[in-house]
């Protein structure tokens, strides 16, 4: 029998994040070895003279950055792959463990194989793209990134090319799982003491040994799979593969016939050098991330060790523990009202019986420490930033359409006869005139800007809420509660705007740049935009339109946070609201907030377009003049140009609010 210890102290989301981050870190560190291994497997000209010569040859011919070819795609693939793989494995195993946590060896092996197949099926197209990017010469690239690669492969070779060699993944999953999990579980039995968890060193050794055996057993399948993935009529001129094959069996046959059986293990040296530290780091990093999560959940006293926190029942799940803490906190607060402050205890012990289950005992610390406060602030910052970056990238095309409709009358590049007639006309003309990728023009600056903006908004919002809402009961003091939420949201938005306005300015100018390429572009990038404007107009040029921005941001953020928090606060159980309900509330809030503040946004965008101009090119002498001229020359409707696209874009803002709440539950 094998022992698989199910740790219910982590939520499923925390487990997935731990595995994903561990995988990305491990893959990035070992990327040079992965590149050499793949090139040896598919048989490019880089690797005709052995493992060490491959490093020298790649560096001389393609440069140092070639060792990270395909690494971004690899990380994107590895995050969901690792998460799906280990999560599926645990879920399958936990269906077959007994009450002591024991499971038969063959069931653990089958669970590992099924988990590998499930993860590969979901992410296989990304693996094909990764192989193609590694196979090409980065000095003469055929594929330029993930989206371009997927588009080229699908258009030229069809959908089946994105799953070429998948059957070998299914076949290879069996020996890989047999080796990896059988070795790891047996090592678990070998030196796992009762009630003692692995140290980081033990996890590193376990991962190295398991990975070494598993990869050696499955390597022939991996080699043939890489050869099949790399087959393309576009690759021979930049490295390509040594020969093309009619299928999997033909590939096996030709490799053995022309190069011998050992050719199926070509690249094994690079793989062993790479895979041992990779899996060692993967398992060790996972355990370290797990320790952080356990610390955040309140089970251990430090994120640097597994030493349990005194008095905390380790058998409780995280949600049960949270509910118990909430119950204790309310009980202590009620009890404190009837006792003097001098006699209040800093710690309390509660014995609780729930539905006939065992007695739970919890030693709860009443007052948070300074470090806990800092960690809470950091969690708000991280959750808000990640949610904002993801959502902003998703709605970037709509954002650019909205900006072009807003500022086209103030742009020197867009003449009167080339003005966009509306959302549809703008969406159709952008890819024709500037290319499809131009929908994301300025998106990098937007993500860089939006991360600190939203992170600061959310972080400061909670701090301002403590200032404006301390001691306010939302049920008995509704209007004061509502006004406090408005004030905290507005103050948070205005504060963050002071720090990131130059980035917002650069994003607007880059998005409004309709030049096709090269000399036609006004700015070549974020840095070029900031440097040009600062040289021309000084620092104040980067803050053009700041005053009206503050006015608009206060209105927008007040509604954005205030109405959302108020609406959620009126729900019976705000913290356990279904995600669909949260999304509907957030969508309504962002639409209303966006329309209310849209005229201010239009004026500030027009003012931003003034920077860098001289003399007669300046259209508006100031904010008031801008309001007057827009109303006089274009009519009141001009203040709302692009408003419908802004409503669509608001789905991203709604997604930010919902994703922020979900991330706060995880982090």
XYZ file of C-alpha atoms in Angstrom:
667
model
C 0.000 0.000 0.000
C 1.103 3.565 -0.716
C 0.316 6.521 1.482
C -0.990 9.732 -0.004
C -1.541 12.397 2.615
C -4.496 14.549 1.706
C -3.946 18.072 3.010
C -7.349 19.684 3.457
C -5.790 22.807 4.954
C -5.398 24.336 1.468
C -8.248 25.385 -0.776
C -8.282 23.974 -4.308
C -7.474 27.438 -5.680
C -4.441 27.743 -3.425
C -3.183 24.338 -4.554
C -3.540 25.317 -8.208
C -1.710 28.610 -7.719
C 1.121 26.929 -5.818
C 1.673 24.390 -8.578
C 1.417 27.001 -11.331
C 3.925 29.421 -9.807
C 6.310 26.583 -8.986
C 6.146 25.358 -12.583
C 6.783 28.781 -14.123
C 9.774 29.422 -11.867
C 11.311 26.011 -12.571
C 10.781 26.279 -16.324
C 12.375 29.720 -16.567
C 15.477 28.692 -14.620
C 16.070 25.593 -16.769
C 15.021 27.039 -20.149
C 18.539 26.901 -21.734
C 18.740 23.163 -21.079
C 15.233 22.669 -22.451
C 16.182 24.440 -25.701
C 19.269 22.270 -26.191
C 17.287 19.128 -25.393
C 14.528 19.882 -27.914
C 16.996 20.801 -30.663
C 18.806 17.501 -30.080
C 15.531 15.594 -30.207
C 14.254 17.051 -33.483
C 17.692 16.901 -35.140
C 18.530 20.492 -36.142
C 21.932 21.627 -37.368
C 22.608 23.200 -33.945
C 23.291 19.877 -32.286
C 25.279 17.706 -34.698
C 28.377 17.608 -32.488
C 27.020 16.936 -29.027
C 25.646 18.480 -25.878
C 28.351 21.012 -24.951
C 28.972 22.142 -28.531
C 25.253 22.925 -28.834
C 25.509 25.673 -26.202
C 28.458 27.319 -27.933
C 26.908 27.049 -31.391
C 23.529 28.480 -30.339
C 25.159 31.374 -28.482
C 27.446 32.247 -31.422
C 24.773 32.039 -34.129
C 21.618 33.277 -32.384
C 22.774 35.103 -29.294
C 22.191 34.557 -25.598
C 18.455 35.233 -25.739
C 18.032 32.171 -27.978
C 18.285 30.024 -24.860
C 14.878 31.364 -23.853
C 13.167 30.737 -27.197
C 9.589 29.742 -26.534
C 9.948 30.254 -22.780
C 6.998 32.627 -22.528
C 4.738 30.131 -24.281
C 6.239 27.363 -22.177
C 5.389 29.234 -18.977
C 1.869 29.961 -20.176
C 1.439 26.275 -20.964
C 3.113 25.031 -17.822
C 0.898 27.014 -15.466
C -2.358 25.326 -16.491
C -0.599 22.031 -17.269
C 0.978 21.703 -13.822
C -2.157 22.905 -12.082
C -4.471 20.572 -14.006
C -2.048 17.644 -13.714
C -1.523 17.706 -9.954
C -5.062 18.814 -9.135
C -6.534 15.998 -11.258
C -4.117 13.506 -9.744
C -5.056 14.483 -6.209
C -8.774 14.406 -6.965
C -8.563 10.945 -8.546
C -6.395 9.586 -5.737
C -8.628 10.978 -3.016
C -11.557 9.045 -4.461
C -9.725 5.796 -3.701
C -7.947 6.455 -0.401
C -9.263 4.878 2.750
C -9.819 6.675 6.025
C -6.123 6.243 6.880
C -4.965 7.870 3.639
C -3.746 4.603 2.069
C -4.062 3.700 -1.617
C -2.797 0.780 -3.664
C 0.306 1.377 -5.776
C -1.325 0.598 -9.131
C -4.203 2.986 -8.482
C -1.760 5.803 -7.739
C 0.050 5.048 -11.010
C -3.181 5.000 -13.036
C -4.225 8.287 -11.426
C -0.920 9.852 -12.485
C -1.362 8.671 -16.074
C -4.922 9.970 -16.336
C -3.887 13.304 -14.840
C -1.081 13.676 -17.381
C -3.367 12.897 -20.310
C -6.014 15.367 -19.101
C -3.485 18.169 -18.700
C -1.859 17.460 -22.076
C -5.199 17.468 -23.889
C -6.014 20.924 -22.559
C -2.635 22.496 -23.359
C -1.235 20.538 -26.320
C -1.515 23.342 -28.944
C 0.705 25.491 -26.725
C 3.287 22.713 -26.582
C 3.328 22.521 -30.399
C 3.904 26.285 -30.608
C 6.694 26.040 -28.029
C 8.451 23.362 -30.103
C 8.141 25.397 -33.319
C 9.555 28.506 -31.636
C 12.525 26.540 -30.311
C 13.142 24.836 -33.676
C 13.361 28.073 -35.645
C 16.385 30.345 -35.858
C 15.512 33.471 -33.874
C 17.621 35.574 -36.284
C 15.278 34.545 -39.142
C 12.004 33.923 -37.311
C 9.064 32.308 -39.048
C 6.810 32.557 -35.999
C 6.528 35.752 -33.946
C 4.845 34.928 -30.681
C 1.989 32.766 -29.483
C -0.971 34.259 -31.358
C 0.958 34.614 -34.615
C 2.195 31.017 -34.362
C -1.263 29.602 -33.725
C -2.644 31.616 -36.639
C 0.099 30.531 -39.088
C -0.055 26.853 -38.123
C -3.837 26.730 -38.300
C -4.023 28.599 -41.613
C -1.258 26.658 -43.389
C -1.522 23.189 -41.859
C -4.976 22.927 -40.348
C -6.259 22.134 -36.868
C -4.729 18.649 -36.863
C -1.233 20.179 -36.883
C -1.898 21.643 -33.438
C -2.435 18.096 -32.118
C 0.232 16.319 -34.170
C 1.892 13.657 -32.036
C -0.721 13.765 -29.278
C -1.084 9.974 -29.295
C 2.542 9.794 -28.191
C 1.686 11.970 -25.221
C -0.964 9.443 -24.215
C 1.475 6.543 -24.626
C 4.312 8.387 -22.908
C 2.160 9.316 -19.924
C 2.083 5.689 -18.800
C 5.845 5.085 -18.346
C 6.293 8.633 -17.067
C 3.639 8.172 -14.385
C 4.936 4.709 -13.493
C 8.410 6.114 -12.934
C 7.630 9.461 -11.343
C 4.850 8.627 -8.916
C 5.975 5.115 -8.056
C 9.429 6.372 -7.087
C 8.071 9.409 -5.237
C 5.488 7.435 -3.246
C 8.043 4.749 -2.355
C 10.495 7.401 -1.178
C 7.634 8.761 0.887
C 7.297 5.362 2.566
C 11.066 4.994 2.900
C 11.879 7.983 5.045
C 8.620 9.638 6.033
C 8.327 9.569 9.805
C 4.940 9.549 11.402
C 3.454 13.041 11.854
C 6.593 14.643 10.361
C 6.479 16.413 6.996
C 9.219 16.532 4.369
C 11.897 19.175 4.577
C 12.751 21.196 1.459
C 15.878 19.045 0.962
C 13.842 15.841 1.099
C 11.372 17.203 -1.441
C 14.237 18.220 -3.729
C 15.826 14.751 -3.626
C 12.473 13.020 -4.114
C 11.640 15.157 -7.132
C 15.068 14.648 -8.719
C 15.045 10.852 -8.420
C 11.436 10.470 -9.537
C 11.914 12.756 -12.534
C 15.140 11.067 -13.621
C 13.580 7.601 -13.728
C 10.316 8.783 -15.308
C 11.939 10.775 -18.111
C 14.329 7.975 -19.013
C 11.430 5.529 -19.400
C 9.280 7.879 -21.496
C 12.046 9.605 -23.490
C 11.636 7.629 -26.774
C 7.991 8.732 -26.952
C 9.025 12.308 -26.181
C 11.681 12.286 -28.933
C 9.294 11.046 -31.617
C 6.626 13.495 -30.439
C 8.998 16.467 -30.788
C 9.987 15.351 -34.293
C 6.312 15.146 -35.270
C 5.531 18.542 -33.728
C 8.405 20.267 -35.540
C 7.402 19.045 -39.003
C 6.457 22.066 -41.097
C 7.098 23.309 -44.642
C 8.095 26.652 -43.083
C 10.945 25.407 -40.881
C 13.667 23.833 -43.116
C 15.196 27.191 -44.101
C 15.854 28.045 -40.445
C 16.967 24.769 -38.969
C 14.014 22.492 -39.411
C 14.104 18.730 -38.825
C 16.375 16.179 -40.381
C 13.598 14.312 -42.212
C 9.823 14.326 -42.509
C 7.687 11.360 -41.519
C 4.369 9.934 -42.676
C 3.234 9.129 -39.166
C 4.225 7.981 -35.696
C 5.136 4.413 -36.665
C 7.081 5.644 -39.700
C 8.990 8.037 -37.454
C 9.977 5.255 -35.039
C 11.006 3.021 -37.935
C 13.109 5.621 -39.764
C 14.889 6.818 -36.633
C 15.875 3.263 -35.681
C 16.793 2.346 -39.278
C 18.925 5.409 -40.016
C 20.446 6.211 -36.631
C 19.925 3.192 -34.418
C 17.837 2.542 -31.329
C 19.906 4.876 -29.164
C 18.819 7.797 -31.365
C 15.483 7.598 -29.551
C 17.361 8.841 -26.495
C 19.086 11.677 -28.381
C 19.236 14.686 -26.082
C 18.934 12.579 -22.935
C 22.093 14.137 -21.481
C 20.678 17.650 -21.737
C 17.358 16.345 -20.492
C 18.842 14.679 -17.412
C 20.879 17.772 -16.586
C 17.727 19.849 -17.034
C 14.962 17.652 -15.670
C 16.605 16.810 -12.359
C 16.859 20.402 -11.059
C 13.598 21.270 -12.805
C 11.472 18.745 -10.960
C 13.449 19.232 -7.790
C 12.715 22.953 -7.906
C 9.111 22.242 -8.887
C 8.390 20.102 -5.836
C 10.431 22.275 -3.465
C 8.922 25.536 -4.714
C 5.461 24.021 -4.405
C 6.135 23.136 -0.784
C 7.421 26.647 -0.051
C 4.336 28.200 -1.656
C 2.235 25.764 0.320
C 3.902 26.886 3.544
C 3.015 30.496 2.752
C -0.617 29.513 2.147
C -0.762 27.495 5.366
C 0.651 30.483 7.227
C -1.941 32.776 5.667
C -4.683 30.297 6.571
C -3.515 30.341 10.185
C -2.230 26.777 10.574
C 1.504 27.346 11.112
C 3.450 29.946 13.064
C 5.875 30.881 10.270
C 5.993 30.597 6.452
C 9.548 29.229 6.852
C 8.587 26.012 8.647
C 5.748 23.559 9.111
C 5.606 24.055 12.881
C 1.868 24.153 13.756
C 0.383 27.149 15.515
C -0.368 26.202 19.143
C -3.979 25.332 19.802
C -5.113 25.298 16.158
C -6.890 22.097 15.161
C -5.022 20.957 12.028
C -7.960 18.766 10.958
C -10.153 21.799 10.230
C -10.559 22.923 6.630
C -9.676 26.548 5.778
C -13.312 27.609 5.415
C -14.258 25.922 8.692
C -11.337 27.630 10.393
C -12.369 30.988 8.957
C -15.943 30.560 10.169
C -14.684 29.546 13.584
C -12.448 32.616 13.800
C -15.345 34.839 12.778
C -17.536 33.286 15.453
C -14.820 33.761 18.053
C -14.212 37.347 17.019
C -17.896 38.203 17.359
C -18.099 36.370 20.682
C -15.072 38.166 22.083
C -16.376 41.530 20.899
C -19.697 40.936 22.647
C -17.994 39.692 25.782
C -15.621 42.659 25.894
C -18.520 45.100 26.190
C -19.355 43.730 29.635
C -15.795 43.703 31.010
C -13.150 46.350 31.707
C -10.380 46.987 29.198
C -7.711 46.129 31.774
C -9.113 42.624 32.240
C -9.422 41.819 28.517
C -7.399 38.785 27.428
C -5.337 38.808 24.235
C -6.003 35.149 23.581
C -9.143 33.051 23.824
C -9.833 29.330 23.676
C -13.079 28.000 22.305
C -14.444 24.495 22.365
C -17.104 24.112 19.701
C -19.341 21.219 18.694
C -20.838 21.324 15.160
C -23.403 18.775 13.902
C -22.106 15.990 16.161
C -18.564 16.251 14.755
C -15.487 16.113 17.038
C -14.743 18.954 19.443
C -12.690 21.679 17.785
C -10.275 23.719 19.852
C -8.833 26.976 18.602
C -6.282 29.327 20.145
C -7.107 32.650 18.486
C -5.036 35.806 18.662
C -7.376 38.736 19.075
C -5.357 41.656 17.747
C -3.459 41.527 14.423
C 0.265 42.237 14.545
C 2.074 44.827 12.425
C 3.346 42.089 10.084
C -0.179 40.745 9.622
C -1.371 44.242 8.693
C 1.439 44.596 6.147
C 0.639 41.185 4.679
C -3.033 42.139 4.377
C -2.071 45.323 2.507
C 0.236 43.332 0.199
C -2.544 40.825 -0.510
C -4.883 43.652 -1.538
C -2.154 45.126 -3.752
C -1.345 41.811 -5.453
C -4.933 40.684 -5.995
C -5.988 44.022 -7.483
C -2.967 44.247 -9.758
C -3.267 40.747 -11.201
C -7.002 41.085 -11.778
C -6.543 44.432 -13.518
C -3.715 43.294 -15.805
C -5.648 40.241 -17.019
C -8.911 42.065 -17.656
C -7.281 45.066 -19.354
C -5.444 42.883 -21.849
C -8.668 41.037 -22.651
C -10.588 44.217 -23.527
C -7.679 46.142 -25.113
C -9.220 46.153 -28.645
C -12.430 47.733 -27.338
C -10.392 50.211 -25.309
C -8.486 51.364 -28.394
C -11.693 51.790 -30.415
C -13.100 53.922 -27.630
C -9.984 56.122 -27.463
C -9.843 56.684 -31.223
C -13.495 57.751 -31.301
C -12.868 60.131 -28.411
C -9.755 61.898 -29.702
C -10.018 61.709 -33.516
C -11.176 65.350 -33.752
C -8.069 66.436 -31.839
C -5.605 64.212 -33.720
C -3.301 65.613 -36.422
C -2.915 62.137 -37.945
C -6.658 61.597 -38.492
C -7.862 64.141 -41.041
C -11.540 65.080 -41.358
C -12.105 62.805 -44.360
C -10.685 59.824 -42.455
C -12.745 60.151 -39.283
C -14.287 56.950 -37.993
C -18.070 56.854 -38.349
C -18.700 54.644 -35.361
C -17.692 51.519 -33.488
C -18.225 49.095 -36.384
C -16.392 51.299 -38.884
C -13.487 51.652 -36.467
C -13.306 47.906 -35.792
C -13.293 47.135 -39.538
C -10.747 49.777 -40.572
C -8.124 49.280 -37.847
C -6.947 45.810 -38.980
C -7.105 46.837 -42.664
C -5.120 50.052 -42.248
C -2.824 49.227 -39.319
C -2.855 45.435 -38.945
C -4.703 43.171 -36.525
C -2.057 43.435 -33.805
C -2.587 47.212 -33.688
C -5.742 46.568 -31.651
C -3.307 46.107 -28.751
C -1.291 49.253 -29.519
C -0.509 50.920 -26.224
C -1.627 47.864 -24.272
C 1.781 47.304 -22.683
C 1.773 50.838 -21.318
C -1.803 50.288 -20.202
C -0.938 47.103 -18.323
C 2.089 48.745 -16.719
C -0.136 51.672 -15.748
C -3.145 49.640 -14.768
C -1.306 47.279 -12.437
C -0.244 49.960 -9.941
C -3.420 51.980 -10.559
C -5.878 49.251 -9.672
C -3.599 47.746 -7.051
C -3.310 51.124 -5.309
C -7.034 51.745 -5.745
C -8.022 48.512 -4.071
C -5.337 48.703 -1.400
C -6.061 52.320 -0.446
C -9.799 51.760 -0.718
C -9.713 49.399 2.246
C -7.531 51.839 4.169
C -9.883 54.731 3.438
C -12.841 52.531 4.373
C -11.373 52.206 7.845
C -11.218 56.009 8.033
C -14.702 56.751 6.685
C -16.610 53.654 7.856
C -15.121 52.868 11.245
C -17.987 52.147 13.619
C -20.694 52.591 10.944
C -23.454 49.948 10.900
C -24.656 49.334 7.335
C -28.104 48.239 8.519
C -28.938 51.054 10.936
C -26.879 53.831 9.267
C -27.426 53.093 5.575
C -26.883 56.593 4.140
C -23.776 57.174 6.206
C -22.528 53.766 5.081
C -23.271 54.639 1.442
C -21.553 58.056 1.698
C -18.540 56.474 3.371
C -18.187 54.008 0.530
C -18.402 56.848 -2.000
C -15.757 58.847 -0.151
C -13.375 55.902 0.236
C -13.677 54.970 -3.441
C -13.153 58.519 -4.654
C -10.211 59.189 -2.354
C -8.544 55.929 -3.412
C -8.898 56.793 -7.106
C -7.579 60.332 -6.725
C -4.603 59.192 -4.648
C -3.499 56.540 -7.122
C -3.944 58.916 -10.084
C -1.243 61.218 -8.709
C 1.326 58.437 -9.080
C 0.450 56.934 -12.463
C -0.858 59.804 -14.602
C 2.212 59.946 -16.927
C 1.628 56.285 -17.804
C -2.044 56.964 -18.503
C -1.013 59.881 -20.696
C 1.464 57.713 -22.652
C -1.136 54.968 -23.092
C -3.574 57.465 -24.640
C -1.014 58.909 -27.051
C 0.192 55.466 -28.141
C -3.361 54.239 -28.722
C -4.200 57.399 -30.711
C -1.148 56.884 -32.949
C -2.652 55.541 -36.207
C 0.576 55.358 -38.210
C 1.072 51.987 -39.875
C 4.768 51.486 -39.129
C 8.185 53.123 -38.922
C 8.259 56.790 -39.887
C 4.453 56.966 -39.996
C 4.295 56.369 -36.243
C 4.455 59.392 -33.956
C 5.970 57.350 -31.127
C 7.898 54.086 -31.275
C 6.993 52.993 -27.769
C 6.328 53.913 -24.148
C 9.812 55.232 -23.383
C 10.002 57.189 -26.638
C 6.646 58.844 -25.917
C 7.586 59.925 -22.401
C 10.998 61.232 -23.513
C 9.647 63.200 -26.506
C 6.888 64.915 -24.554
C 9.099 65.701 -21.549
C 11.736 67.246 -23.844
C 9.125 69.289 -25.680
C 6.832 70.428 -22.852
C 8.646 69.426 -19.686
C 7.150 67.350 -16.890
C 3.936 69.399 -16.969
C 3.299 68.079 -20.479
C 2.938 64.596 -19.013
C 0.225 65.903 -16.669
C -1.874 67.655 -19.336
C -5.531 67.319 -18.351
C -4.739 66.215 -14.812
C -7.251 68.552 -13.147
C -10.242 67.282 -15.084
C -8.929 63.747 -14.602
C -9.105 64.169 -10.839
C -12.681 65.381 -11.118
C -13.686 62.492 -13.344
C -11.824 59.863 -11.391
C -13.487 60.860 -8.133
C -16.922 60.546 -9.726
C -16.064 57.266 -11.421
C -14.337 55.634 -8.468
C -16.992 56.815 -6.047
C -19.612 54.930 -8.031
C -17.240 52.128 -8.998
C -16.425 51.171 -5.411
C -19.206 52.786 -3.436
C -22.231 51.350 -5.229
C -20.575 47.945 -5.662
C -19.664 47.570 -1.994
C -23.037 48.902 -0.907
C -24.915 46.487 -3.184
C -22.842 43.512 -2.059
C -23.199 44.584 1.546
C -26.982 44.351 1.229
C -26.767 40.696 0.149
C -27.547 38.027 2.774
C -24.049 36.495 2.585
C -21.716 38.891 0.683
C -18.574 36.783 1.035
C -20.217 33.671 -0.394
C -22.184 35.289 -3.201
C -22.312 33.310 -6.437
C -19.809 34.612 -8.989
C -22.581 35.212 -11.576
C -24.467 37.483 -9.167
C -21.250 39.340 -8.345
C -20.526 39.786 -12.044
C -24.025 41.159 -12.753
C -23.712 43.666 -9.922
C -20.230 44.678 -11.044
C -21.314 45.026 -14.683
C -24.183 47.343 -13.747
C -21.910 49.398 -11.512
C -19.192 49.881 -14.140
C -21.744 50.840 -16.809
C -23.369 53.497 -14.611
C -20.028 54.804 -13.320
C -18.564 54.940 -16.820
C -21.466 56.904 -18.304
C -21.547 59.339 -15.380
C -17.868 60.223 -15.728
C -17.530 59.860 -19.517
C -17.666 63.590 -20.410
C -14.753 64.221 -18.035
C -12.845 61.374 -19.661
C -13.425 62.793 -23.149
C -12.157 66.230 -22.127
C -9.052 64.867 -20.442
C -8.205 62.724 -23.488
C -8.525 65.782 -25.739
C -6.248 67.740 -23.414
C -3.681 64.938 -23.506
C -3.527 65.291 -27.299
C -2.349 68.904 -26.833
C 1.057 67.987 -25.421
C 3.932 68.392 -27.860
C 2.120 70.980 -29.996
C 3.137 74.574 -30.600
C 1.415 77.726 -31.791
C -1.540 77.249 -34.141
C -1.591 73.490 -33.589
C -2.927 74.002 -30.067
C -6.709 73.550 -30.224
C -7.660 74.269 -26.610
C -6.217 76.910 -24.307
C -7.370 75.074 -21.198
C -9.909 72.709 -19.688
C -12.793 75.218 -19.684
C -12.036 76.164 -23.295
C -12.079 72.479 -24.232
C -15.531 71.992 -22.680
C -16.845 75.059 -24.527
C -15.410 74.199 -27.959
C -16.557 70.583 -27.894
C -20.096 71.636 -26.933
C -20.160 74.472 -29.506
C -18.485 72.792 -32.488
C -19.507 69.155 -32.084
C -22.572 69.232 -29.864
C -23.371 67.605 -26.545
C -23.254 64.112 -28.064
C -19.525 64.543 -28.708
C -18.868 64.190 -24.989
C -20.173 60.619 -25.264
C -18.392 59.488 -28.440
C -17.295 55.907 -27.911
C -19.533 55.547 -24.855
C -21.082 52.307 -26.109
C -17.661 50.782 -26.613
C -16.869 51.985 -23.109
C -19.865 50.034 -21.798
C -18.521 46.931 -23.539
C -15.083 47.675 -22.156
C -16.685 47.963 -18.752
C -17.066 44.202 -18.760
C -13.354 44.177 -18.045
C -13.886 46.485 -15.092
C -16.639 44.209 -13.818
C -14.312 41.271 -14.241
C -11.686 43.146 -12.194
C -14.039 43.537 -9.240
C -15.157 39.903 -9.314
C -11.660 38.536 -9.921
C -10.325 40.725 -7.105
C -12.792 39.191 -4.648
C -11.925 35.680 -5.865
C -8.163 36.315 -5.662
C -8.477 37.666 -2.126
C -10.046 34.333 -1.137
C -7.051 32.507 -2.614
C -4.065 34.660 -1.632
